[in-house]
mmCIF file of C-alpha atoms and ligand atoms in Angstrom:
data_model
loop_
_atom_site.group_PDB
_atom_site.id
_atom_site.type_symbol
_atom_site.label_atom_id
_atom_site.label_comp_id
_atom_site.label_asym_id
_atom_site.label_seq_id
_atom_site.Cartn_x
_atom_site.Cartn_y
_atom_site.Cartn_z
ATOM 1 C CA MET A 111 -7.577 6.881 16.109
ATOM 2 C CA GLY A 112 -10.021 3.817 16.308
ATOM 3 C CA ASN A 113 -11.099 2.022 13.441
ATOM 4 C CA VAL A 114 -10.709 4.596 10.713
ATOM 5 C CA PHE A 115 -11.527 2.150 7.643
ATOM 6 C CA ASP A 116 -15.040 0.665 9.353
ATOM 7 C CA ARG A 117 -17.613 -0.886 7.284
ATOM 8 C CA ARG A 118 -19.422 2.513 6.437
ATOM 9 C CA THR A 119 -16.346 3.982 5.676
ATOM 10 C CA LEU A 120 -15.247 1.491 3.117
ATOM 11 C CA GLY A 121 -18.707 1.487 1.548
ATOM 12 C CA ASP A 122 -18.806 4.986 0.983
ATOM 13 C CA LEU A 123 -15.218 5.022 -0.454
ATOM 14 C CA ARG A 124 -16.176 1.772 -2.878
ATOM 15 C CA GLY A 125 -17.901 3.760 -5.427
ATOM 16 C CA HIS A 126 -15.277 6.067 -5.628
ATOM 17 C CA VAL A 127 -12.786 3.439 -5.874
ATOM 18 C CA THR A 128 -14.592 1.259 -8.565
ATOM 19 C CA ARG A 129 -15.223 4.562 -10.775
ATOM 20 C CA ILE A 130 -11.262 5.537 -10.717
ATOM 21 C CA THR A 131 -10.399 1.878 -11.395
ATOM 22 C CA GLU A 132 -12.715 1.650 -14.495
ATOM 23 C CA ARG A 133 -11.655 5.209 -15.627
ATOM 24 C CA LEU A 134 -7.886 4.043 -15.022
ATOM 25 C CA LEU A 135 -8.617 0.620 -16.977
ATOM 26 C CA ASP A 136 -10.063 2.643 -20.075
ATOM 27 C CA ARG A 137 -6.660 4.534 -20.244
ATOM 28 C CA LEU A 138 -5.026 1.013 -19.928
ATOM 29 C CA GLN A 139 -7.117 -0.157 -23.129
ATOM 30 C CA GLU A 140 -6.407 2.978 -24.872
ATOM 31 C CA HIS A 141 -2.330 2.574 -24.264
ATOM 32 C CA LEU A 142 -2.591 -0.910 -25.363
ATOM 33 C CA ARG A 143 -4.411 -0.163 -28.514
ATOM 34 C CA ASP A 144 -2.453 3.109 -29.685
ATOM 35 C CA ALA A 145 1.165 1.635 -28.541
ATOM 36 C CA GLY A 146 0.859 -2.138 -28.198
ATOM 37 C CA GLU A 147 2.383 -1.745 -24.772
ATOM 38 C CA ALA A 148 1.685 0.082 -21.307
ATOM 39 C CA ASP A 149 3.417 0.355 -18.144
ATOM 40 C CA PHE A 150 0.810 -0.731 -15.345
ATOM 41 C CA SER A 151 2.606 0.462 -12.362
ATOM 42 C CA ALA A 152 2.386 3.997 -13.800
ATOM 43 C CA LEU A 153 -0.576 3.808 -15.242
ATOM 44 C CA VAL A 154 -3.019 1.811 -13.132
ATOM 45 C CA SER A 155 -1.310 1.073 -9.696
ATOM 46 C CA GLU A 156 0.059 4.293 -8.664
ATOM 47 C CA GLU A 157 -2.778 6.424 -10.132
ATOM 48 C CA LEU A 158 -5.608 4.169 -8.208
ATOM 49 C CA THR A 159 -3.418 4.583 -4.532
ATOM 50 C CA ILE A 160 -3.385 8.262 -4.790
ATOM 51 C CA ALA A 161 -6.680 9.058 -6.576
ATOM 52 C CA ALA A 162 -8.232 6.939 -3.286
ATOM 53 C CA MET A 163 -6.000 8.461 -0.618
ATOM 54 C CA GLY A 164 -6.683 11.744 -2.343
ATOM 55 C CA GLN A 165 -10.527 11.302 -1.982
ATOM 56 C CA TRP A 166 -10.116 9.922 1.864
ATOM 57 C CA ILE A 167 -7.713 12.592 2.903
ATOM 58 C CA GLY A 168 -9.111 15.806 0.795
ATOM 59 C CA ILE A 169 -5.517 16.200 -1.179
ATOM 60 C CA PRO A 170 -7.061 17.704 -4.444
ATOM 61 C CA GLU A 171 -6.232 16.212 -7.686
ATOM 62 C CA ALA A 172 -3.971 18.913 -8.848
ATOM 63 C CA ASP A 173 -1.831 18.261 -5.781
ATOM 64 C CA GLN A 174 -1.701 14.369 -6.105
ATOM 65 C CA PRO A 175 1.098 13.970 -8.474
ATOM 66 C CA THR A 176 3.509 16.154 -6.126
ATOM 67 C CA VAL A 177 2.689 14.033 -2.857
ATOM 68 C CA ARG A 178 2.985 10.933 -4.978
ATOM 69 C CA SER A 179 6.656 12.002 -5.975
ATOM 70 C CA LEU A 180 7.454 13.159 -2.869
ATOM 71 C CA SER A 181 6.295 9.940 -1.139
ATOM 72 C CA HIS A 182 8.718 8.002 -3.774
ATOM 73 C CA THR A 183 11.875 9.886 -2.394
ATOM 74 C CA HIS A 184 11.052 10.253 1.207
ATOM 75 C CA LEU A 185 10.688 6.284 1.955
ATOM 76 C CA TYR A 186 14.328 5.929 1.124
ATOM 77 C CA SER A 187 14.705 6.779 4.926
ATOM 78 C CA GLN A 188 12.902 3.784 6.095
ATOM 79 C CA GLU A 189 15.161 1.883 4.440
ATOM 80 C CA LEU A 190 17.835 -0.790 6.189
ATOM 81 C CA LEU A 191 20.982 0.445 5.014
ATOM 82 C CA PRO A 192 20.180 3.502 2.659
ATOM 83 C CA SER A 193 23.064 5.206 0.701
ATOM 84 C CA PRO A 194 24.297 8.567 1.020
ATOM 85 C CA SER A 195 22.660 9.562 -2.254
ATOM 86 C CA GLN A 196 19.170 7.709 -1.059
ATOM 87 C CA LEU A 197 19.413 9.806 2.113
ATOM 88 C CA SER A 198 19.844 12.759 0.845
ATOM 89 C CA ALA A 199 16.919 12.202 -1.823
ATOM 90 C CA ALA A 200 15.057 11.354 1.464
ATOM 91 C CA ASP A 201 15.697 14.501 2.896
ATOM 92 C CA VAL A 202 14.311 16.442 -0.031
ATOM 93 C CA GLY A 203 11.264 14.184 -0.384
ATOM 94 C CA ALA A 204 10.398 14.725 3.624
ATOM 95 C CA LEU A 205 11.113 18.606 3.603
ATOM 96 C CA GLY A 206 8.671 18.735 0.788
ATOM 97 C CA MET A 207 6.121 16.168 2.459
ATOM 98 C CA ARG A 208 6.317 18.532 5.291
ATOM 99 C CA ASP A 209 5.647 21.707 3.461
ATOM 100 C CA TYR A 210 2.725 20.268 1.651
ATOM 101 C CA PHE A 211 1.140 18.706 4.713
ATOM 102 C CA THR A 212 1.373 21.490 7.273
ATOM 103 C CA GLY A 213 -0.040 23.628 4.398
ATOM 104 C CA LEU A 214 -2.831 21.335 4.411
ATOM 105 C CA VAL A 215 -3.156 21.291 8.011
ATOM 106 C CA ARG A 216 -3.189 24.970 8.190
ATOM 107 C CA ASP A 217 -5.878 25.267 5.680
ATOM 108 C CA ARG A 218 -8.242 22.640 7.301
ATOM 109 C CA ARG A 219 -7.922 24.564 10.306
ATOM 110 C CA ALA A 220 -8.895 27.762 8.566
ATOM 111 C CA HIS A 221 -11.307 25.955 6.709
ATOM 112 C CA PRO A 222 -12.636 23.314 8.847
ATOM 113 C CA GLY A 223 -15.302 20.741 7.350
ATOM 114 C CA ASP A 224 -16.512 16.992 7.600
ATOM 115 C CA ASP A 225 -13.156 15.837 5.942
ATOM 116 C CA VAL A 226 -11.117 13.562 8.121
ATOM 117 C CA VAL A 227 -8.115 15.984 8.568
ATOM 118 C CA SER A 228 -10.350 18.428 10.574
ATOM 119 C CA GLY A 229 -11.770 15.466 12.269
ATOM 120 C CA TRP A 230 -8.431 14.560 13.351
ATOM 121 C CA LEU A 231 -7.978 18.301 14.474
ATOM 122 C CA ARG A 232 -11.196 18.451 16.634
ATOM 123 C CA ALA A 233 -10.193 15.370 18.379
ATOM 124 C CA TRP A 234 -7.047 16.645 18.964
ATOM 125 C CA ASP A 235 -8.248 20.101 20.180
ATOM 126 C CA GLU A 236 -10.089 17.868 23.008
ATOM 127 C CA LEU A 237 -6.542 16.514 24.019
ATOM 128 C CA GLU A 238 -4.189 19.308 23.606
ATOM 129 C CA PRO A 239 -5.047 23.164 24.398
ATOM 130 C CA ASP A 240 -2.250 24.109 22.620
ATOM 131 C CA ARG A 241 -3.008 24.773 19.067
ATOM 132 C CA GLU A 242 0.166 24.809 17.607
ATOM 133 C CA ALA A 243 1.136 21.339 19.160
ATOM 134 C CA ALA A 244 -2.320 19.666 17.899
ATOM 135 C CA ASP A 245 -1.578 21.182 14.394
ATOM 136 C CA GLU A 246 1.907 19.386 14.677
ATOM 137 C CA ALA A 247 0.668 16.170 15.655
ATOM 138 C CA VAL A 248 -1.832 16.205 13.375
ATOM 139 C CA TYR A 249 0.588 16.839 10.509
ATOM 140 C CA TYR A 250 2.460 13.953 11.481
ATOM 141 C CA LEU A 251 -0.094 11.985 11.708
ATOM 142 C CA THR A 252 -1.324 12.520 8.304
ATOM 143 C CA MET A 253 2.099 12.603 6.468
ATOM 144 C CA PHE A 254 2.717 9.463 8.265
ATOM 145 C CA ILE A 255 -0.636 7.857 7.026
ATOM 146 C CA VAL A 256 -0.179 8.816 3.475
ATOM 147 C CA GLY A 257 3.377 7.609 3.181
ATOM 148 C CA ALA A 258 2.191 4.535 4.677
ATOM 149 C CA ALA A 259 -0.107 3.919 2.119
ATOM 150 C CA LEU A 260 0.804 5.022 -1.070
ATOM 151 C CA GLU A 261 3.952 2.615 -1.646
ATOM 152 C CA THR A 262 2.702 -0.132 -0.054
ATOM 153 C CA THR A 263 -0.472 -0.287 -1.845
ATOM 154 C CA SER A 264 0.258 0.118 -5.426
ATOM 155 C CA THR A 265 3.187 -2.350 -5.325
ATOM 156 C CA LEU A 266 0.226 -4.811 -3.965
ATOM 157 C CA LEU A 267 -1.762 -3.730 -7.239
ATOM 158 C CA SER A 268 0.911 -4.685 -9.231
ATOM 159 C CA ASN A 269 1.904 -7.466 -7.740
ATOM 160 C CA LEU A 270 -1.466 -8.728 -8.401
ATOM 161 C CA VAL A 271 -0.669 -8.885 -12.396
ATOM 162 C CA LEU A 272 3.121 -10.363 -11.822
ATOM 163 C CA VAL A 273 2.173 -13.302 -9.643
ATOM 164 C CA LEU A 274 -0.893 -14.257 -11.477
ATOM 165 C CA ASP A 275 1.162 -13.806 -14.892
ATOM 166 C CA GLN A 276 3.928 -15.952 -13.240
ATOM 167 C CA HIS A 277 1.268 -18.756 -12.515
ATOM 168 C CA PRO A 278 -1.152 -18.664 -15.235
ATOM 169 C CA ASP A 279 -3.332 -22.325 -13.966
ATOM 170 C CA GLN A 280 -4.143 -20.177 -10.901
ATOM 171 C CA ARG A 281 -5.134 -17.217 -12.827
ATOM 172 C CA ASN A 282 -7.336 -19.110 -15.421
ATOM 173 C CA TRP A 283 -8.764 -20.818 -12.378
ATOM 174 C CA LEU A 284 -9.551 -17.589 -10.762
ATOM 175 C CA ARG A 285 -11.301 -16.193 -14.331
ATOM 176 C CA GLU A 286 -13.524 -18.996 -13.303
ATOM 177 C CA HIS A 287 -14.166 -18.340 -9.755
ATOM 178 C CA PRO A 288 -14.072 -14.727 -9.702
ATOM 179 C CA GLU A 289 -15.808 -15.107 -6.125
ATOM 180 C CA GLN A 290 -12.408 -16.165 -5.014
ATOM 181 C CA VAL A 291 -10.548 -12.580 -5.805
ATOM 182 C CA PRO A 292 -10.375 -11.625 -1.773
ATOM 183 C CA GLN A 293 -8.295 -15.099 -1.336
ATOM 184 C CA ALA A 294 -6.356 -14.340 -4.319
ATOM 185 C CA VAL A 295 -5.547 -11.136 -3.010
ATOM 186 C CA GLU A 296 -4.689 -12.763 0.432
ATOM 187 C CA GLU A 297 -2.124 -14.971 -1.101
ATOM 188 C CA VAL A 298 -0.383 -12.393 -3.444
ATOM 189 C CA LEU A 299 0.368 -10.588 -0.171
ATOM 190 C CA ARG A 300 1.547 -13.335 1.448
ATOM 191 C CA TRP A 301 3.728 -14.499 -1.705
ATOM 192 C CA ASP A 302 5.425 -11.145 -1.867
ATOM 193 C CA ALA A 303 4.649 -8.728 0.659
ATOM 194 C CA PRO A 304 4.947 -5.129 -0.169
ATOM 195 C CA VAL A 305 6.995 -4.751 3.221
ATOM 196 C CA HIS A 306 9.625 -7.104 3.958
ATOM 197 C CA VAL A 307 10.748 -5.892 7.058
ATOM 198 C CA THR A 308 9.748 -4.274 10.082
ATOM 199 C CA THR A 309 11.900 -2.862 13.098
ATOM 200 C CA ARG A 310 11.793 -2.624 16.829
ATOM 201 C CA VAL A 311 13.908 -1.603 19.827
ATOM 202 C CA ALA A 312 14.000 -4.041 22.674
ATOM 203 C CA GLY A 313 12.490 -1.829 25.739
ATOM 204 C CA GLU A 314 13.570 -4.736 28.284
ATOM 205 C CA ASP A 315 16.013 -7.420 28.347
ATOM 206 C CA THR A 316 14.162 -10.474 26.696
ATOM 207 C CA GLU A 317 14.512 -13.987 25.060
ATOM 208 C CA LEU A 318 12.533 -13.905 21.702
ATOM 209 C CA ALA A 319 12.582 -17.577 19.694
ATOM 210 C CA GLY A 320 15.615 -18.807 21.555
ATOM 211 C CA VAL A 321 17.568 -15.626 21.141
ATOM 212 C CA ARG A 322 18.712 -13.184 23.736
ATOM 213 C CA ILE A 323 18.170 -9.559 23.241
ATOM 214 C CA ARG A 324 19.381 -7.124 25.358
ATOM 215 C CA LYS A 325 17.403 -3.543 26.301
ATOM 216 C CA ASP A 326 17.877 -0.878 23.334
ATOM 217 C CA GLU A 327 19.173 -3.926 20.841
ATOM 218 C CA ILE A 328 17.564 -3.418 17.256
ATOM 219 C CA VAL A 329 15.298 -6.550 16.244
ATOM 220 C CA HIS A 330 14.648 -6.477 12.158
ATOM 221 C CA ALA A 331 11.638 -8.954 11.951
ATOM 222 C CA LEU A 332 11.691 -10.256 8.133
ATOM 223 C CA ILE A 333 7.879 -10.031 7.111
ATOM 224 C CA ALA A 334 8.340 -11.901 3.914
ATOM 225 C CA SER A 335 10.457 -14.554 5.487
ATOM 226 C CA ALA A 336 7.756 -15.306 8.137
ATOM 227 C CA ASN A 337 5.271 -15.163 5.581
ATOM 228 C CA HIS A 338 7.223 -18.448 3.868
ATOM 229 C CA ASP A 339 8.040 -20.279 7.015
ATOM 230 C CA PRO A 340 7.103 -23.861 6.500
ATOM 231 C CA ALA A 341 6.345 -24.150 10.312
ATOM 232 C CA ARG A 342 3.631 -22.358 9.523
ATOM 233 C CA PHE A 343 2.597 -22.887 5.576
ATOM 234 C CA ASP A 344 2.465 -26.201 4.016
ATOM 235 C CA ALA A 345 4.458 -25.971 0.657
ATOM 236 C CA PRO A 346 5.335 -22.208 1.215
ATOM 237 C CA GLU A 347 7.151 -21.906 -1.957
ATOM 238 C CA VAL A 348 3.848 -22.750 -4.013
ATOM 239 C CA PHE A 349 1.493 -19.782 -4.866
ATOM 240 C CA ASP A 350 -1.876 -21.430 -3.891
ATOM 241 C CA ILE A 351 -4.787 -19.446 -3.943
ATOM 242 C CA ALA A 352 -7.154 -22.004 -2.042
ATOM 243 C CA ARG A 353 -4.749 -21.841 1.139
ATOM 244 C CA ALA A 354 -6.231 -18.311 2.266
ATOM 245 C CA GLY A 355 -9.708 -20.086 2.704
ATOM 246 C CA ARG A 356 -7.997 -22.145 5.207
ATOM 247 C CA GLY A 357 -7.755 -19.574 7.757
ATOM 248 C CA LEU A 358 -4.124 -19.035 7.967
ATOM 249 C CA THR A 359 -3.003 -15.436 8.266
ATOM 250 C CA HIS A 360 -0.052 -14.019 6.837
ATOM 251 C CA LEU A 361 2.018 -11.193 8.299
ATOM 252 C CA ALA A 362 2.158 -8.797 5.281
ATOM 253 C CA PHE A 363 0.167 -6.224 7.538
ATOM 254 C CA GLY A 364 1.873 -6.720 10.721
ATOM 255 C CA GLY A 365 0.405 -7.893 13.878
ATOM 256 C CA GLY A 366 -0.542 -6.688 17.558
ATOM 257 C CA VAL A 367 -1.411 -3.083 18.594
ATOM 258 C CA HIS A 368 0.437 -1.831 15.166
ATOM 259 C CA TYR A 369 -1.298 -3.672 13.073
ATOM 260 C CA CYS A 370 -2.068 -2.014 9.706
ATOM 261 C CA LEU A 371 -4.245 0.765 10.044
ATOM 262 C CA GLY A 372 -4.989 0.703 6.310
ATOM 263 C CA ALA A 373 -5.611 -3.065 5.460
ATOM 264 C CA GLY A 374 -9.238 -2.619 4.654
ATOM 265 C CA MET A 375 -8.290 0.435 2.287
ATOM 266 C CA ALA A 376 -5.670 -1.294 0.685
ATOM 267 C CA ARG A 377 -7.813 -4.574 0.469
ATOM 268 C CA LEU A 378 -10.684 -2.519 -0.753
ATOM 269 C CA GLN A 379 -8.427 -1.409 -4.000
ATOM 270 C CA ALA A 380 -6.905 -4.781 -4.560
ATOM 271 C CA GLY A 381 -10.277 -6.359 -4.516
ATOM 272 C CA VAL A 382 -11.846 -3.789 -7.262
ATOM 273 C CA LEU A 383 -9.021 -3.953 -9.415
ATOM 274 C CA LEU A 384 -8.593 -7.730 -9.757
ATOM 275 C CA GLU A 385 -11.882 -8.260 -10.337
ATOM 276 C CA ALA A 386 -12.269 -5.548 -13.047
ATOM 277 C CA LEU A 387 -8.891 -6.676 -14.901
ATOM 278 C CA LEU A 388 -10.136 -10.354 -14.785
ATOM 279 C CA ARG A 389 -13.403 -9.474 -16.452
ATOM 280 C CA ARG A 390 -12.135 -6.604 -18.611
ATOM 281 C CA PHE A 391 -8.443 -7.884 -19.599
ATOM 282 C CA PRO A 392 -8.537 -11.698 -19.631
ATOM 283 C CA ALA A 393 -5.415 -11.803 -22.256
ATOM 284 C CA LEU A 394 -3.248 -9.393 -20.237
ATOM 285 C CA ARG A 395 0.593 -10.651 -20.093
ATOM 286 C CA VAL A 396 3.584 -9.326 -18.647
ATOM 287 C CA SER A 397 6.151 -8.395 -21.285
ATOM 288 C CA LYS A 398 9.077 -7.436 -19.691
ATOM 289 C CA PRO A 399 10.888 -8.453 -16.271
ATOM 290 C CA PRO A 400 9.573 -6.084 -13.790
ATOM 291 C CA GLU A 401 11.883 -2.845 -12.420
ATOM 292 C CA TRP A 402 11.984 -2.706 -8.903
ATOM 293 C CA GLU A 403 13.572 0.024 -6.739
ATOM 294 C CA PRO A 404 16.659 -1.370 -4.633
ATOM 295 C CA ARG A 405 14.470 -1.164 -1.538
ATOM 296 C CA VAL A 406 13.898 -4.062 1.126
ATOM 297 C CA ALA A 407 11.268 -2.364 3.573
ATOM 298 C CA PHE A 408 8.957 -0.444 1.513
ATOM 299 C CA ARG A 409 9.469 -1.983 -1.640
ATOM 300 C CA ARG A 410 8.501 -0.508 -4.883
ATOM 301 C CA LEU A 411 7.342 -2.197 -8.433
ATOM 302 C CA SER A 412 8.502 1.062 -10.580
ATOM 303 C CA ALA A 413 7.754 -0.547 -13.784
ATOM 304 C CA LEU A 414 5.679 -3.178 -14.998
ATOM 305 C CA HIS A 415 5.088 -3.590 -18.423
ATOM 306 C CA VAL A 416 2.114 -5.535 -19.993
ATOM 307 C CA VAL A 417 0.619 -6.215 -23.547
ATOM 308 C CA GLU A 418 -2.441 -8.182 -24.656
ATOM 309 C CA GLN A 419 -2.107 -11.380 -26.296
HETATM 310 C C1 HEM B 207 -0.922 -3.271 0.405
HETATM 311 C C2 HEM B 207 -0.868 -2.367 1.383
HETATM 312 C C3 HEM B 207 -0.053 -1.981 2.352
HETATM 313 C C4 HEM B 207 0.713 -2.895 3.387
HETATM 314 C C5 HEM B 207 1.448 -4.259 2.948
HETATM 315 C C6 HEM B 207 1.025 -2.513 4.707
HETATM 316 C C7 HEM B 207 1.698 -3.179 5.571
HETATM 317 C C8 HEM B 207 1.953 -2.644 6.692
HETATM 318 C C9 HEM B 207 2.600 -2.996 8.073
HETATM 319 C C10 HEM B 207 3.525 -4.312 7.477
HETATM 320 C C11 HEM B 207 2.508 -2.236 9.332
HETATM 321 C C12 HEM B 207 2.927 -2.813 10.465
HETATM 322 C C13 HEM B 207 4.646 -2.068 10.634
HETATM 323 C C14 HEM B 207 5.068 -2.366 12.062
HETATM 324 O O1 HEM B 207 4.484 -3.015 12.726
HETATM 325 O O2 HEM B 207 6.214 -1.760 12.258
HETATM 326 C C15 HEM B 207 1.637 -1.473 8.841
HETATM 327 C C16 HEM B 207 1.064 -0.321 9.859
HETATM 328 C C17 HEM B 207 0.490 0.738 9.128
HETATM 329 N N1 HEM B 207 -0.098 0.968 8.178
HETATM 330 FE FE1 HEM B 207 -0.027 -0.358 6.603
HETATM 331 N N2 HEM B 207 0.172 -1.121 4.954
HETATM 332 C C18 HEM B 207 -0.733 -1.248 3.642
HETATM 333 C C19 HEM B 207 -1.435 -0.008 3.561
HETATM 334 C C20 HEM B 207 -1.650 1.090 4.156
HETATM 335 C C21 HEM B 207 -2.843 2.191 4.039
HETATM 336 C C22 HEM B 207 -3.462 2.010 2.889
HETATM 337 C C23 HEM B 207 -3.019 2.867 5.209
HETATM 338 C C24 HEM B 207 -3.503 4.135 5.238
HETATM 339 C C25 HEM B 207 -4.665 4.445 4.580
HETATM 340 C C26 HEM B 207 -1.794 2.214 5.824
HETATM 341 C C27 HEM B 207 -1.416 3.117 6.984
HETATM 342 C C28 HEM B 207 -0.528 2.222 8.500
HETATM 343 C C29 HEM B 207 -0.381 2.750 9.315
HETATM 344 C C30 HEM B 207 -0.800 4.240 9.928
HETATM 345 C C31 HEM B 207 0.514 1.794 10.364
HETATM 346 C C32 HEM B 207 1.110 2.167 11.440
HETATM 347 C C33 HEM B 207 -0.101 1.387 12.397
HETATM 348 C C34 HEM B 207 0.355 1.512 13.924
HETATM 349 O O3 HEM B 207 1.704 1.783 14.242
HETATM 350 O O4 HEM B 207 -0.300 1.468 14.995
HETATM 351 N N3 HEM B 207 -1.403 1.167 5.524
HETATM 352 N N4 HEM B 207 1.179 -1.410 7.417
#
């Protein structure tokens, strides 16, 4: 697929992301004024991610809430040990995602344009003479990318507020040094990665860090643990924005050939939002313990209540 979020694409998306962010923060301000408290996850994080992805993939605004709620349930299928009820919710989500994205691909096939999905169809047609097979491949691709983008990015956006709230000295320092926003985003990603575990199946007998692994055995790699590895990071339990400037990379976006395709898009949203929050809401505080979905792989911060103090 190449680099789908190259500099030009991110430059084009920045204006949209900035406008949506300011509009969502206006709404946050209204809620805080009228109700005294607001759920940051629902009002800002989840809205910003679906609006940004919707703009890029071409998901009409009216369909965005449906896609967002299907993706919430669909992702239970990615859990390490899903319960039967989580699996049946995931089935419903998967069927809904299939209906929605096969319809979207059908529509782009009928009305091609200069959007990304039409571009993928054109690229696939060159590789695959069977139109139905090409449509199916693009449907899987689109659904997978949207699923991979939504929960991860909205968890990062809420985590920016939560983690900085837990570290008021760092937050105050950052307000004086807004040029350090990109480093703050990286340290939040290291400190509390939205994806905690990723899985591989061994293609052949091998050895990893002194552990023998036989062909076909499953390995769960704990990203969250690697990001707190004392052999790699000095004082890993200290949240320290300055460490990101020292060039040590975290594994929140994975690594190697499967490195996250959307890292640029996630960083764009996080950077724009954090800069705007520091400027517009210097007194924002978390008012209740956050609510997490019971998940390990694709974590989800489902509610984060905030007030202005
Ligand atoms: C903070 C936000 C995000 C986090 C923490 C995150 C995390 C990850 C991780 C850990 C992987 C590697 C998985 C593995 O090796 O098994 C990955 C892959 C991937 N991510 Fe993200 N992601 C984020 C945002 C996004 C966004 C916004 C998109 C799309 C626009 C996206 C699309 C993908 C895709 C397509 C892959 C698979 C790449 C491949 O297998 O070659 N992600 N992501």
